[in-house]
mmCIF file of C-alpha atoms (C1' of nucleotides) in Angstrom:
data_model
loop_
_atom_site.group_PDB
_atom_site.id
_atom_site.type_symbol
_atom_site.label_atom_id
_atom_site.label_comp_id
_atom_site.label_asym_id
_atom_site.label_seq_id
_atom_site.Cartn_x
_atom_site.Cartn_y
_atom_site.Cartn_z
ATOM 1 C CA MET A 266 5.591 26.978 -5.583
ATOM 2 C CA LYS A 267 6.940 30.447 -5.233
ATOM 3 C CA ASN A 268 3.896 31.699 -3.218
ATOM 4 C CA LEU A 269 4.267 29.167 -0.438
ATOM 5 C CA THR A 270 5.565 29.353 2.741
ATOM 6 C CA ARG A 271 8.706 26.998 3.434
ATOM 7 C CA LYS A 272 6.462 24.699 5.551
ATOM 8 C CA GLU A 273 3.771 24.092 3.103
ATOM 9 C CA GLN A 274 6.595 23.417 0.494
ATOM 10 C CA ILE A 275 8.197 20.727 2.660
ATOM 11 C CA ARG A 276 4.724 19.087 3.236
ATOM 12 C CA LEU A 277 3.762 18.972 -0.535
ATOM 13 C CA VAL A 278 7.265 17.645 -1.214
ATOM 14 C CA ALA A 279 6.903 15.391 1.465
ATOM 15 C CA GLU A 280 3.526 13.919 0.194
ATOM 16 C CA ASN A 281 4.947 13.550 -3.041
ATOM 17 C CA MET A 282 8.076 11.378 -1.959
ATOM 18 C CA PHE A 283 6.276 9.491 0.509
ATOM 19 C CA ARG A 284 3.829 8.372 -2.101
ATOM 20 C CA GLN A 285 6.462 7.575 -4.770
ATOM 21 C CA LYS A 286 9.098 5.927 -2.409
ATOM 22 C CA GLY A 287 7.212 5.417 0.767
ATOM 23 C CA TYR A 288 7.805 7.052 4.168
ATOM 24 C CA ALA A 289 10.614 4.451 5.292
ATOM 25 C CA ALA A 290 12.762 4.912 2.193
ATOM 26 C CA THR A 291 12.320 8.755 2.106
ATOM 27 C CA SER A 292 15.211 10.214 4.008
ATOM 28 C CA MET A 293 15.345 13.858 5.091
ATOM 29 C CA ARG A 294 18.639 14.447 2.961
ATOM 30 C CA HIS A 295 16.380 13.300 -0.162
ATOM 31 C CA LEU A 296 13.608 15.648 0.885
ATOM 32 C CA ALA A 297 15.976 18.581 1.596
ATOM 33 C CA LYS A 298 17.653 17.948 -1.667
ATOM 34 C CA ALA A 299 14.400 18.099 -3.637
ATOM 35 C CA ILE A 300 13.625 21.378 -2.078
ATOM 36 C CA GLY A 301 17.077 22.899 -2.290
ATOM 37 C CA ILE A 302 18.135 23.239 1.224
ATOM 38 C CA GLU A 303 20.196 21.210 3.668
ATOM 39 C CA ALA A 304 18.614 18.581 5.744
ATOM 40 C CA ALA A 305 19.465 20.155 8.662
ATOM 41 C CA SER A 306 17.494 23.276 7.622
ATOM 42 C CA LEU A 307 14.305 21.229 7.699
ATOM 43 C CA TYR A 308 14.178 21.194 11.425
ATOM 44 C CA ASN A 309 13.484 24.782 11.570
ATOM 45 C CA HIS A 310 9.982 24.156 10.347
ATOM 46 C CA ILE A 311 9.362 20.862 11.544
ATOM 47 C CA SER A 312 9.955 18.918 14.406
ATOM 48 C CA SER A 313 10.642 15.562 13.196
ATOM 49 C CA LYS A 314 10.215 12.957 10.230
ATOM 50 C CA GLU A 315 7.205 11.431 11.622
ATOM 51 C CA ASP A 316 5.586 14.436 12.770
ATOM 52 C CA LEU A 317 5.415 15.347 9.095
ATOM 53 C CA LEU A 318 3.743 11.982 8.617
ATOM 54 C CA LYS A 319 1.307 12.528 11.404
ATOM 55 C CA ASP A 320 0.144 15.829 9.994
ATOM 56 C CA ILE A 321 -0.463 14.326 6.508
ATOM 57 C CA CYS A 322 -2.305 11.414 7.626
ATOM 58 C CA PHE A 323 -4.577 13.376 10.174
ATOM 59 C CA GLU A 324 -5.269 16.170 7.956
ATOM 60 C CA SER A 325 -5.854 13.709 5.148
ATOM 61 C CA ALA A 326 -8.337 11.830 7.439
ATOM 62 C CA ALA A 327 -9.988 15.262 8.383
ATOM 63 C CA GLU A 328 -10.907 16.170 4.918
ATOM 64 C CA PHE A 329 -12.541 12.472 4.151
ATOM 65 C CA PHE A 330 -14.341 13.147 7.489
ATOM 66 C CA ASN A 331 -15.564 16.620 6.408
ATOM 67 C CA ALA A 332 -16.780 15.281 3.221
ATOM 68 C CA ILE A 333 -18.688 12.449 4.524
ATOM 69 C CA ASN A 334 -20.172 14.594 7.437
ATOM 70 C CA ASP A 335 -21.633 17.045 4.816
ATOM 71 C CA VAL A 336 -23.158 14.282 2.826
ATOM 72 C CA GLN A 337 -24.721 12.995 6.106
ATOM 73 C CA LYS A 338 -26.520 16.279 6.673
ATOM 74 C CA LEU A 339 -28.248 16.252 3.349
ATOM 75 C CA GLU A 340 -31.826 14.763 3.897
ATOM 76 C CA LEU A 341 -31.448 11.964 1.257
ATOM 77 C CA PRO A 342 -33.043 8.312 0.451
ATOM 78 C CA PRO A 343 -30.309 5.909 1.078
ATOM 79 C CA ASP A 344 -29.291 5.313 -2.386
ATOM 80 C CA GLU A 345 -28.918 8.748 -3.072
ATOM 81 C CA LYS A 346 -27.133 9.121 -0.217
ATOM 82 C CA LEU A 347 -24.512 6.486 -1.179
ATOM 83 C CA ALA A 348 -24.019 8.029 -4.407
ATOM 84 C CA ALA A 349 -23.186 11.277 -2.834
ATOM 85 C CA ALA A 350 -20.920 9.839 -0.253
ATOM 86 C CA ILE A 351 -18.999 7.988 -3.207
ATOM 87 C CA MET A 352 -18.903 11.004 -5.064
ATOM 88 C CA ALA A 353 -17.505 13.123 -2.136
ATOM 89 C CA HIS A 354 -14.978 10.480 -1.570
ATOM 90 C CA VAL A 355 -13.732 10.378 -5.018
ATOM 91 C CA LYS A 356 -13.761 14.322 -5.193
ATOM 92 C CA VAL A 357 -11.408 14.137 -1.799
ATOM 93 C CA VAL A 358 -8.983 11.489 -3.252
ATOM 94 C CA THR A 359 -8.573 13.301 -6.837
ATOM 95 C CA SER A 360 -8.110 16.567 -5.343
ATOM 96 C CA ASN A 361 -5.114 15.334 -3.358
ATOM 97 C CA LEU A 362 -3.496 12.291 -4.672
ATOM 98 C CA ASN A 363 -0.530 12.202 -3.012
ATOM 99 C CA GLY A 364 -1.848 12.883 0.502
ATOM 100 C CA SER A 365 -4.804 10.361 0.014
ATOM 101 C CA ALA A 366 -1.868 7.833 -0.828
ATOM 102 C CA VAL A 367 -0.091 8.566 2.168
ATOM 103 C CA PHE A 368 -3.086 8.347 4.158
ATOM 104 C CA LEU A 369 -4.089 5.146 2.886
ATOM 105 C CA HIS A 370 -0.465 3.309 2.972
ATOM 106 C CA GLU A 371 2.060 5.027 5.108
ATOM 107 C CA TRP A 372 -0.114 5.262 8.215
ATOM 108 C CA ARG A 373 1.364 2.117 9.505
ATOM 109 C CA PHE A 374 4.668 3.938 10.087
ATOM 110 C CA LEU A 375 3.132 6.148 12.635
ATOM 111 C CA SER A 376 4.142 5.235 16.287
ATOM 112 C CA GLU A 377 1.785 4.864 19.214
ATOM 113 C CA PRO A 378 -0.537 6.827 20.174
ATOM 114 C CA HIS A 379 -1.094 8.122 16.914
ATOM 115 C CA ARG A 380 -1.309 4.792 15.173
ATOM 116 C CA SER A 381 -4.132 3.764 17.262
ATOM 117 C CA GLU A 382 -5.949 7.193 16.889
ATOM 118 C CA TYR A 383 -5.635 6.761 13.192
ATOM 119 C CA LYS A 384 -7.486 3.228 13.286
ATOM 120 C CA LYS A 385 -10.268 4.782 15.185
ATOM 121 C CA VAL A 386 -10.690 7.495 12.819
ATOM 122 C CA ARG A 387 -10.427 5.198 9.572
ATOM 123 C CA LYS A 388 -13.052 2.778 11.538
ATOM 124 C CA ALA A 389 -15.377 5.595 12.269
ATOM 125 C CA TYR A 390 -15.319 6.517 8.610
ATOM 126 C CA ARG A 391 -16.099 3.258 7.511
ATOM 127 C CA GLN A 392 -19.125 3.010 10.029
ATOM 128 C CA GLU A 393 -20.679 6.122 8.260
ATOM 129 C CA PHE A 394 -20.692 4.323 4.976
ATOM 130 C CA ARG A 395 -22.156 1.050 6.969
ATOM 131 C CA ASN A 396 -24.944 3.350 8.300
ATOM 132 C CA ILE A 397 -26.030 4.168 4.957
ATOM 133 C CA LEU A 398 -26.173 0.636 3.832
ATOM 134 C CA ASN A 399 -27.884 -0.404 6.694
ATOM 135 C CA GLU A 400 -30.492 2.390 6.558
ATOM 136 C CA GLY A 401 -30.996 1.613 2.925
ATOM 137 C CA VAL A 402 -31.351 -2.446 3.699
ATOM 138 C CA LYS A 403 -33.963 -1.360 6.542
ATOM 139 C CA LYS A 404 -35.992 0.773 4.104
ATOM 140 C CA GLY A 405 -36.054 -1.475 1.297
ATOM 141 C CA TYR A 406 -33.861 0.320 -0.963
ATOM 142 C CA PHE A 407 -30.992 -2.063 -0.994
ATOM 143 C CA LYS A 408 -30.646 -5.970 -1.043
ATOM 144 C CA PRO A 409 -30.153 -7.633 2.433
ATOM 145 C CA VAL A 410 -26.506 -7.726 1.837
ATOM 146 C CA ASP A 411 -23.698 -8.275 4.585
ATOM 147 C CA THR A 412 -23.264 -4.325 5.043
ATOM 148 C CA LYS A 413 -19.955 -4.997 6.861
ATOM 149 C CA LEU A 414 -18.484 -6.860 4.032
ATOM 150 C CA TYR A 415 -20.101 -4.394 1.516
ATOM 151 C CA SER A 416 -18.879 -1.186 2.901
ATOM 152 C CA LEU A 417 -15.326 -2.520 2.845
ATOM 153 C CA SER A 418 -15.896 -3.596 -0.869
ATOM 154 C CA ILE A 419 -17.049 -0.194 -1.588
ATOM 155 C CA LEU A 420 -14.235 1.626 -0.053
ATOM 156 C CA SER A 421 -11.646 -0.951 -1.257
ATOM 157 C CA ALA A 422 -12.679 -0.003 -4.751
ATOM 158 C CA LEU A 423 -12.395 3.585 -3.954
ATOM 159 C CA HIS A 424 -9.132 3.229 -2.122
ATOM 160 C CA TRP A 425 -7.151 2.034 -5.117
ATOM 161 C CA ILE A 426 -8.335 5.224 -7.172
ATOM 162 C CA TYR A 427 -4.872 7.182 -6.623
ATOM 163 C CA ASP A 428 -2.963 4.094 -7.939
ATOM 164 C CA TRP A 429 -4.294 4.477 -11.438
ATOM 165 C CA TYR A 430 -6.294 7.991 -11.787
ATOM 166 C CA ASN A 431 -4.625 10.388 -14.216
ATOM 167 C CA PRO A 432 -5.476 13.771 -13.194
ATOM 168 C CA SER A 433 -4.471 15.129 -16.577
ATOM 169 C CA GLY A 434 -6.434 12.356 -18.477
ATOM 170 C CA GLU A 435 -9.882 12.970 -19.754
ATOM 171 C CA LEU A 436 -11.891 11.483 -16.828
ATOM 172 C CA SER A 437 -13.262 14.224 -14.530
ATOM 173 C CA PRO A 438 -13.596 13.432 -10.888
ATOM 174 C CA GLU A 439 -17.230 13.872 -11.456
ATOM 175 C CA ASP A 440 -17.339 11.238 -14.164
ATOM 176 C CA LEU A 441 -15.511 8.797 -11.958
ATOM 177 C CA GLY A 442 -17.522 9.301 -9.132
ATOM 178 C CA ARG A 443 -20.843 9.013 -11.295
ATOM 179 C CA GLN A 444 -19.514 5.581 -12.833
ATOM 180 C CA PHE A 445 -18.596 4.342 -9.526
ATOM 181 C CA SER A 446 -21.964 4.722 -7.928
ATOM 182 C CA TYR A 447 -23.506 3.651 -10.879
ATOM 183 C CA VAL A 448 -21.856 0.470 -11.005
ATOM 184 C CA LEU A 449 -21.533 -0.337 -7.158
ATOM 185 C CA LEU A 450 -25.563 0.391 -6.980
ATOM 186 C CA GLU A 451 -26.697 -1.542 -10.053
ATOM 187 C CA GLY A 452 -24.115 -4.140 -10.965
ATOM 188 C CA VAL A 453 -22.641 -5.169 -14.053
ATOM 189 C CA ARG A 454 -25.165 -7.878 -15.151
ATOM 190 C CA LYS A 455 -28.001 -6.645 -17.349
ATOM 191 C CA SER A 456 -31.137 -7.244 -15.825
ATOM 192 C CA SER A 457 -33.303 -8.316 -18.800
ATOM 193 C CA THR A 458 -30.789 -11.469 -19.301
ATOM 194 C CA LYS A 459 -31.420 -12.389 -15.613
ATOM 195 C CA MET B 131 8.503 -24.346 11.046
ATOM 196 C CA LYS B 132 10.455 -27.462 11.487
ATOM 197 C CA ASN B 133 10.160 -29.276 8.351
ATOM 198 C CA LEU B 134 11.174 -26.349 6.086
ATOM 199 C CA THR B 135 14.282 -25.830 4.628
ATOM 200 C CA ARG B 136 16.048 -22.649 5.882
ATOM 201 C CA LYS B 137 15.509 -20.859 2.320
ATOM 202 C CA GLU B 138 11.842 -21.789 2.629
ATOM 203 C CA GLN B 139 11.846 -20.270 6.411
ATOM 204 C CA ILE B 140 13.754 -17.248 5.169
ATOM 205 C CA ARG B 141 10.938 -16.592 2.636
ATOM 206 C CA LEU B 142 8.190 -16.884 4.894
ATOM 207 C CA VAL B 143 9.723 -14.677 7.705
ATOM 208 C CA ALA B 144 10.449 -12.323 4.705
ATOM 209 C CA GLU B 145 6.941 -12.186 3.581
ATOM 210 C CA ASN B 146 5.423 -11.529 7.043
ATOM 211 C CA MET B 147 8.031 -8.842 7.693
ATOM 212 C CA PHE B 148 7.706 -7.070 4.194
ATOM 213 C CA ARG B 149 3.802 -7.041 4.971
ATOM 214 C CA GLN B 150 3.921 -5.711 8.370
ATOM 215 C CA LYS B 151 6.709 -3.225 8.155
ATOM 216 C CA GLY B 152 7.258 -2.716 4.469
ATOM 217 C CA TYR B 153 10.294 -3.827 2.582
ATOM 218 C CA ALA B 154 12.334 -0.892 3.029
ATOM 219 C CA ALA B 155 11.734 -0.565 6.891
ATOM 220 C CA THR B 156 12.741 -4.260 7.230
ATOM 221 C CA SER B 157 16.389 -4.880 7.895
ATOM 222 C CA MET B 158 18.349 -8.093 6.987
ATOM 223 C CA ARG B 159 19.297 -7.978 10.785
ATOM 224 C CA HIS B 160 15.624 -7.887 11.790
ATOM 225 C CA LEU B 161 15.137 -10.859 9.343
ATOM 226 C CA ALA B 162 17.911 -12.852 10.947
ATOM 227 C CA LYS B 163 17.030 -12.060 14.421
ATOM 228 C CA ALA B 164 13.286 -13.393 13.763
ATOM 229 C CA ILE B 165 14.818 -16.822 12.325
ATOM 230 C CA GLY B 166 17.673 -16.935 15.017
ATOM 231 C CA ILE B 167 20.789 -16.553 12.996
ATOM 232 C CA GLU B 168 23.372 -13.889 12.029
ATOM 233 C CA ALA B 169 22.406 -11.441 9.133
ATOM 234 C CA ALA B 170 25.609 -12.667 7.379
ATOM 235 C CA SER B 171 24.158 -16.243 7.609
ATOM 236 C CA LEU B 172 21.410 -15.188 5.490
ATOM 237 C CA TYR B 173 23.537 -14.485 2.339
ATOM 238 C CA ASN B 174 24.331 -18.352 2.277
ATOM 239 C CA HIS B 175 20.799 -18.992 1.265
ATOM 240 C CA ILE B 176 19.666 -15.805 -0.956
ATOM 241 C CA SER B 177 21.902 -13.426 -2.888
ATOM 242 C CA SER B 178 20.408 -9.878 -1.676
ATOM 243 C CA LYS B 179 17.564 -8.306 -0.039
ATOM 244 C CA GLU B 180 15.954 -7.539 -3.355
ATOM 245 C CA ASP B 181 16.451 -10.875 -4.718
ATOM 246 C CA LEU B 182 14.096 -12.052 -1.966
ATOM 247 C CA LEU B 183 11.575 -9.522 -2.701
ATOM 248 C CA LYS B 184 11.654 -10.057 -6.604
ATOM 249 C CA ASP B 185 11.018 -13.826 -5.732
ATOM 250 C CA ILE B 186 7.983 -13.237 -3.844
ATOM 251 C CA CYS B 187 6.429 -10.826 -6.195
ATOM 252 C CA PHE B 188 7.010 -12.842 -9.015
ATOM 253 C CA GLU B 189 5.782 -16.271 -7.577
ATOM 254 C CA SER B 190 2.761 -14.627 -6.222
ATOM 255 C CA ALA B 191 2.128 -12.949 -9.929
ATOM 256 C CA ALA B 192 2.448 -16.461 -11.069
ATOM 257 C CA GLU B 193 -0.002 -17.963 -8.647
ATOM 258 C CA PHE B 194 -2.660 -15.363 -9.766
ATOM 259 C CA PHE B 195 -1.940 -16.046 -13.334
ATOM 260 C CA ASN B 196 -2.296 -19.725 -13.141
ATOM 261 C CA ALA B 197 -5.553 -19.291 -11.420
ATOM 262 C CA ILE B 198 -6.946 -17.067 -14.037
ATOM 263 C CA ASN B 199 -5.723 -19.154 -16.876
ATOM 264 C CA ASP B 200 -7.503 -22.034 -15.527
ATOM 265 C CA VAL B 201 -10.545 -20.106 -15.315
ATOM 266 C CA GLN B 202 -10.274 -19.239 -19.009
ATOM 267 C CA LYS B 203 -9.899 -22.617 -20.104
ATOM 268 C CA LEU B 204 -13.392 -23.173 -18.689
ATOM 269 C CA GLU B 205 -16.123 -22.776 -21.323
ATOM 270 C CA LEU B 206 -18.520 -20.575 -19.210
ATOM 271 C CA PRO B 207 -20.764 -17.801 -20.197
ATOM 272 C CA PRO B 208 -19.198 -14.606 -19.312
ATOM 273 C CA ASP B 209 -21.257 -13.760 -16.162
ATOM 274 C CA GLU B 210 -20.198 -17.425 -14.803
ATOM 275 C CA LYS B 211 -16.907 -16.578 -15.787
ATOM 276 C CA LEU B 212 -16.456 -13.491 -14.000
ATOM 277 C CA ALA B 213 -17.801 -15.210 -11.036
ATOM 278 C CA ALA B 214 -15.220 -17.762 -11.154
ATOM 279 C CA ALA B 215 -12.570 -15.303 -11.903
ATOM 280 C CA ILE B 216 -13.396 -13.320 -8.697
ATOM 281 C CA MET B 217 -13.612 -16.714 -6.696
ATOM 282 C CA ALA B 218 -10.205 -17.671 -8.156
ATOM 283 C CA HIS B 219 -8.509 -14.447 -7.224
ATOM 284 C CA VAL B 220 -9.955 -14.502 -3.719
ATOM 285 C CA LYS B 221 -8.834 -18.168 -3.123
ATOM 286 C CA VAL B 222 -5.247 -17.123 -3.853
ATOM 287 C CA VAL B 223 -5.274 -13.983 -1.733
ATOM 288 C CA THR B 224 -6.603 -15.891 1.377
ATOM 289 C CA SER B 225 -4.334 -18.605 0.789
ATOM 290 C CA ASN B 226 -1.203 -16.292 1.005
ATOM 291 C CA LEU B 227 -2.212 -13.157 2.898
ATOM 292 C CA ASN B 228 1.394 -12.033 3.395
ATOM 293 C CA GLY B 229 2.718 -12.755 -0.087
ATOM 294 C CA SER B 230 -0.211 -11.218 -1.749
ATOM 295 C CA ALA B 231 0.228 -8.111 0.475
ATOM 296 C CA VAL B 232 3.970 -7.792 -0.761
ATOM 297 C CA PHE B 233 3.029 -8.498 -4.196
ATOM 298 C CA LEU B 234 0.600 -5.545 -4.304
ATOM 299 C CA HIS B 235 2.354 -3.126 -2.270
ATOM 300 C CA GLU B 236 6.057 -3.671 -2.059
ATOM 301 C CA TRP B 237 6.732 -4.166 -5.636
ATOM 302 C CA ARG B 238 7.563 -0.615 -6.333
ATOM 303 C CA PHE B 239 11.023 -1.221 -4.187
ATOM 304 C CA LEU B 240 11.911 -3.430 -7.266
ATOM 305 C CA SER B 241 14.711 -1.917 -9.455
ATOM 306 C CA GLU B 242 14.941 -2.159 -13.079
ATOM 307 C CA PRO B 243 14.487 -4.423 -15.130
ATOM 308 C CA HIS B 244 12.239 -6.359 -12.689
ATOM 309 C CA ARG B 245 10.193 -3.190 -11.977
ATOM 310 C CA SER B 246 9.200 -3.013 -15.628
ATOM 311 C CA GLU B 247 8.407 -6.728 -16.197
ATOM 312 C CA TYR B 248 6.299 -6.710 -12.701
ATOM 313 C CA LYS B 249 4.039 -3.958 -14.280
ATOM 314 C CA LYS B 250 3.729 -5.517 -17.446
ATOM 315 C CA VAL B 251 2.400 -8.952 -15.716
ATOM 316 C CA ARG B 252 0.000 -6.987 -13.843
ATOM 317 C CA LYS B 253 -1.358 -5.250 -16.614
ATOM 318 C CA ALA B 254 -1.623 -8.404 -18.548
ATOM 319 C CA TYR B 255 -3.568 -10.075 -15.438
ATOM 320 C CA ARG B 256 -5.843 -7.004 -15.575
ATOM 321 C CA GLN B 257 -6.649 -7.408 -19.159
ATOM 322 C CA GLU B 258 -7.793 -10.888 -18.375
ATOM 323 C CA PHE B 259 -10.499 -9.523 -16.354
ATOM 324 C CA ARG B 260 -11.227 -6.756 -18.963
ATOM 325 C CA ASN B 261 -11.539 -9.461 -21.677
ATOM 326 C CA ILE B 262 -14.164 -11.088 -19.519
ATOM 327 C CA LEU B 263 -16.132 -8.082 -19.289
ATOM 328 C CA ASN B 264 -15.706 -7.166 -22.916
ATOM 329 C CA GLU B 265 -16.961 -10.387 -23.838
ATOM 330 C CA GLY B 266 -20.088 -10.110 -21.587
ATOM 331 C CA VAL B 267 -20.788 -6.529 -22.882
ATOM 332 C CA LYS B 268 -20.720 -7.839 -26.631
ATOM 333 C CA LYS B 269 -22.833 -10.976 -25.742
ATOM 334 C CA GLY B 270 -25.372 -8.932 -23.818
ATOM 335 C CA TYR B 271 -24.926 -10.332 -20.617
ATOM 336 C CA PHE B 272 -23.501 -7.017 -19.087
ATOM 337 C CA LYS B 273 -24.404 -3.559 -19.061
ATOM 338 C CA PRO B 274 -22.554 -1.350 -21.555
ATOM 339 C CA VAL B 275 -20.117 -0.159 -18.646
ATOM 340 C CA ASP B 276 -16.668 1.340 -19.299
ATOM 341 C CA THR B 277 -14.657 -2.071 -18.956
ATOM 342 C CA LYS B 278 -11.599 -0.673 -18.376
ATOM 343 C CA LEU B 279 -12.946 1.374 -15.150
ATOM 344 C CA TYR B 280 -14.841 -1.689 -14.184
ATOM 345 C CA SER B 281 -12.113 -4.139 -14.247
ATOM 346 C CA LEU B 282 -10.083 -1.725 -12.254
ATOM 347 C CA SER B 283 -12.809 -1.324 -9.688
ATOM 348 C CA ILE B 284 -13.444 -4.874 -9.505
ATOM 349 C CA LEU B 285 -9.700 -5.555 -8.797
ATOM 350 C CA SER B 286 -9.636 -2.823 -6.363
ATOM 351 C CA ALA B 287 -12.183 -4.172 -4.510
ATOM 352 C CA LEU B 288 -10.136 -7.567 -4.481
ATOM 353 C CA HIS B 289 -6.997 -5.904 -3.491
ATOM 354 C CA TRP B 290 -7.884 -4.639 -0.267
ATOM 355 C CA ILE B 291 -8.983 -8.034 1.074
ATOM 356 C CA TYR B 292 -5.778 -8.679 2.742
ATOM 357 C CA ASP B 293 -5.825 -5.808 4.568
ATOM 358 C CA TRP B 294 -9.095 -6.943 6.622
ATOM 359 C CA TYR B 295 -9.560 -10.506 6.050
ATOM 360 C CA ASN B 296 -9.140 -12.594 9.269
ATOM 361 C CA PRO B 297 -8.125 -16.069 8.220
ATOM 362 C CA SER B 298 -9.142 -17.501 11.757
ATOM 363 C CA GLY B 299 -12.689 -15.679 11.339
ATOM 364 C CA GLU B 300 -16.013 -17.405 10.299
ATOM 365 C CA LEU B 301 -15.791 -16.157 6.932
ATOM 366 C CA SER B 302 -14.433 -18.714 4.602
ATOM 367 C CA PRO B 303 -12.545 -17.786 1.206
ATOM 368 C CA GLU B 304 -15.563 -19.325 -0.777
ATOM 369 C CA ASP B 305 -18.382 -17.310 1.213
ATOM 370 C CA LEU B 306 -16.287 -14.351 0.706
ATOM 371 C CA GLY B 307 -15.885 -15.203 -3.233
ATOM 372 C CA ARG B 308 -19.380 -15.607 -3.526
ATOM 373 C CA GLN B 309 -20.394 -12.480 -1.854
ATOM 374 C CA PHE B 310 -18.100 -10.451 -3.863
ATOM 375 C CA SER B 311 -19.307 -12.034 -7.175
ATOM 376 C CA TYR B 312 -22.861 -11.424 -6.149
ATOM 377 C CA VAL B 313 -22.297 -7.782 -5.202
ATOM 378 C CA LEU B 314 -20.456 -6.889 -8.102
ATOM 379 C CA LEU B 315 -22.541 -8.678 -10.760
ATOM 380 C CA GLU B 316 -26.032 -7.385 -9.179
ATOM 381 C CA GLY B 317 -25.354 -4.438 -7.355
ATOM 382 C CA VAL B 318 -27.003 -3.373 -4.080
ATOM 383 C CA ARG B 319 -30.029 -1.889 -5.247
ATOM 384 C CA LYS B 320 -33.089 -3.885 -4.963
ATOM 385 C CA SER B 321 -34.751 -4.057 -8.400
ATOM 386 C CA SER B 322 -38.178 -3.842 -7.392
ATOM 387 C CA THR B 323 -37.731 -0.292 -6.010
ATOM 388 C CA LYS B 324 -35.990 0.920 -9.012
ATOM 389 C "C1'" DC C 49 26.871 -20.596 10.299
ATOM 390 C "C1'" DC C 50 29.652 -17.152 12.679
ATOM 391 C "C1'" DT C 51 32.987 -13.171 13.907
ATOM 392 C "C1'" DA C 52 34.729 -9.136 12.435
ATOM 393 C "C1'" DC C 53 34.264 -5.478 9.397
ATOM 394 C "C1'" DC C 54 33.570 -2.199 5.310
ATOM 395 C "C1'" DG C 55 31.664 2.354 3.539
ATOM 396 C "C1'" DA C 56 27.398 4.522 3.305
ATOM 397 C "C1'" DT C 57 23.601 6.402 5.169
ATOM 398 C "C1'" DC C 58 20.057 7.321 8.472
ATOM 399 C "C1'" DG C 59 17.251 11.010 11.928
ATOM 400 C "C1'" DG C 60 18.540 14.482 14.461
ATOM 401 C "C1'" DT C 61 21.449 18.135 17.304
ATOM 402 C "C1'" DA C 62 24.970 22.388 18.565
ATOM 403 C "C1'" DG C 63 26.123 26.519 17.628
ATOM 404 C "C1'" DG C 64 26.310 30.106 14.766
ATOM 405 C "C1'" DC D 144 19.597 28.383 6.686
ATOM 406 C "C1'" DC D 145 24.433 26.237 7.089
ATOM 407 C "C1'" DT D 146 28.614 23.622 8.661
ATOM 408 C "C1'" DA D 147 30.022 20.101 11.184
ATOM 409 C "C1'" DC D 148 29.179 16.456 13.674
ATOM 410 C "C1'" DC D 149 26.845 12.538 16.941
ATOM 411 C "C1'" DG D 150 25.884 7.709 17.701
ATOM 412 C "C1'" DA D 151 23.264 4.191 15.365
ATOM 413 C "C1'" DT D 152 22.229 1.258 11.639
ATOM 414 C "C1'" DC D 153 22.158 -0.362 6.827
ATOM 415 C "C1'" DG D 154 23.264 -3.767 2.969
ATOM 416 C "C1'" DG D 155 26.847 -6.687 2.237
ATOM 417 C "C1'" DT D 156 31.666 -8.979 2.105
ATOM 418 C "C1'" DA D 157 35.935 -11.599 3.841
ATOM 419 C "C1'" DG D 158 37.482 -15.448 5.899
ATOM 420 C "C1'" DG D 159 37.282 -19.178 8.149
#
DNA sequence: CCTACCGATCGGTAGG
DNA sequence: CCTACCGATCGGTAGG
């Protein structure tokens, strides 16, 4: 914590508290106390509580977006691309559990126009997954599933990771990503019994 | 709304507002205004704001629990049992989107001892799913997956339904449940290309 | 079910 | 970065 600027420090504490208690239930006084300054002093580094939320949400969004864009640049068959997209998502979530949780849950406290802007970004991200699925169906790699529903299912499964992932546990982000890819691509049923 | 007791009316409005704005950001005055009475009058029907949350959370939990218990009573092979459990879960969520959302997201505003009690109940519910998976693996219906991780994935996928399910859309709860079961059991990959 | 009110706490500003 | 403070709003109670 010592080699961080005060602004970075505020940001990290805010991500943590917004995740634990929620944005609405976190007061600027709680935040300040956790840092060790007075509430009024926060305003030398940030302009408002909502601005803090906005920054967390949009910078998290950017991380997810960068990750999926890197995957899209790879020339891979759809099944490997889907696995790579899942791995990339898991890596972003696990590398920033607090920020991801805020990004996923607290965005609704954004006021306009940020709220609408956020929704657009999130929709575009989902569309990237859907595109991979569509390509896979078209090229015969995937079953002819409802790709809208299926992309929602995949992202839903991934969205909840922050809720139970233990960064100090034995499961590495890579293992987690691999297992998720396997299970979502292959299903749980043993094919021989089918 | 007209043939409901005032208490039921308060409950429904609270589920709706807790879902939309979150528990912490919903004030008793907002709630009262939406109903058309003064905030003080709410206290003739409920004892506190948290009590309202507690009731919503635990009654929702009971609905999910009853549903899975009914499924467990059926004598079914593991694959069909898993499908039935998924169907049952989807039915509960879609029949009470607001309550389910509160149950899933706002429980953390419960204070002790309700918070711990809630966590126990939720864990037991997850364990039911895991039991089905364990049985399926043991009897050779399912691949030898990590059943802890896999039960979390399934429930995560199901947990997000309230976020995007449109009850007035064309997708019925039955269709949704069927598609989820299919996709989680069989995976997306076309077996012939494997 | 209402009016009137309680002490506590909120996000944020002025001024240094 | 602090003290001092603003008006607004919070959950809840007293008394009718």
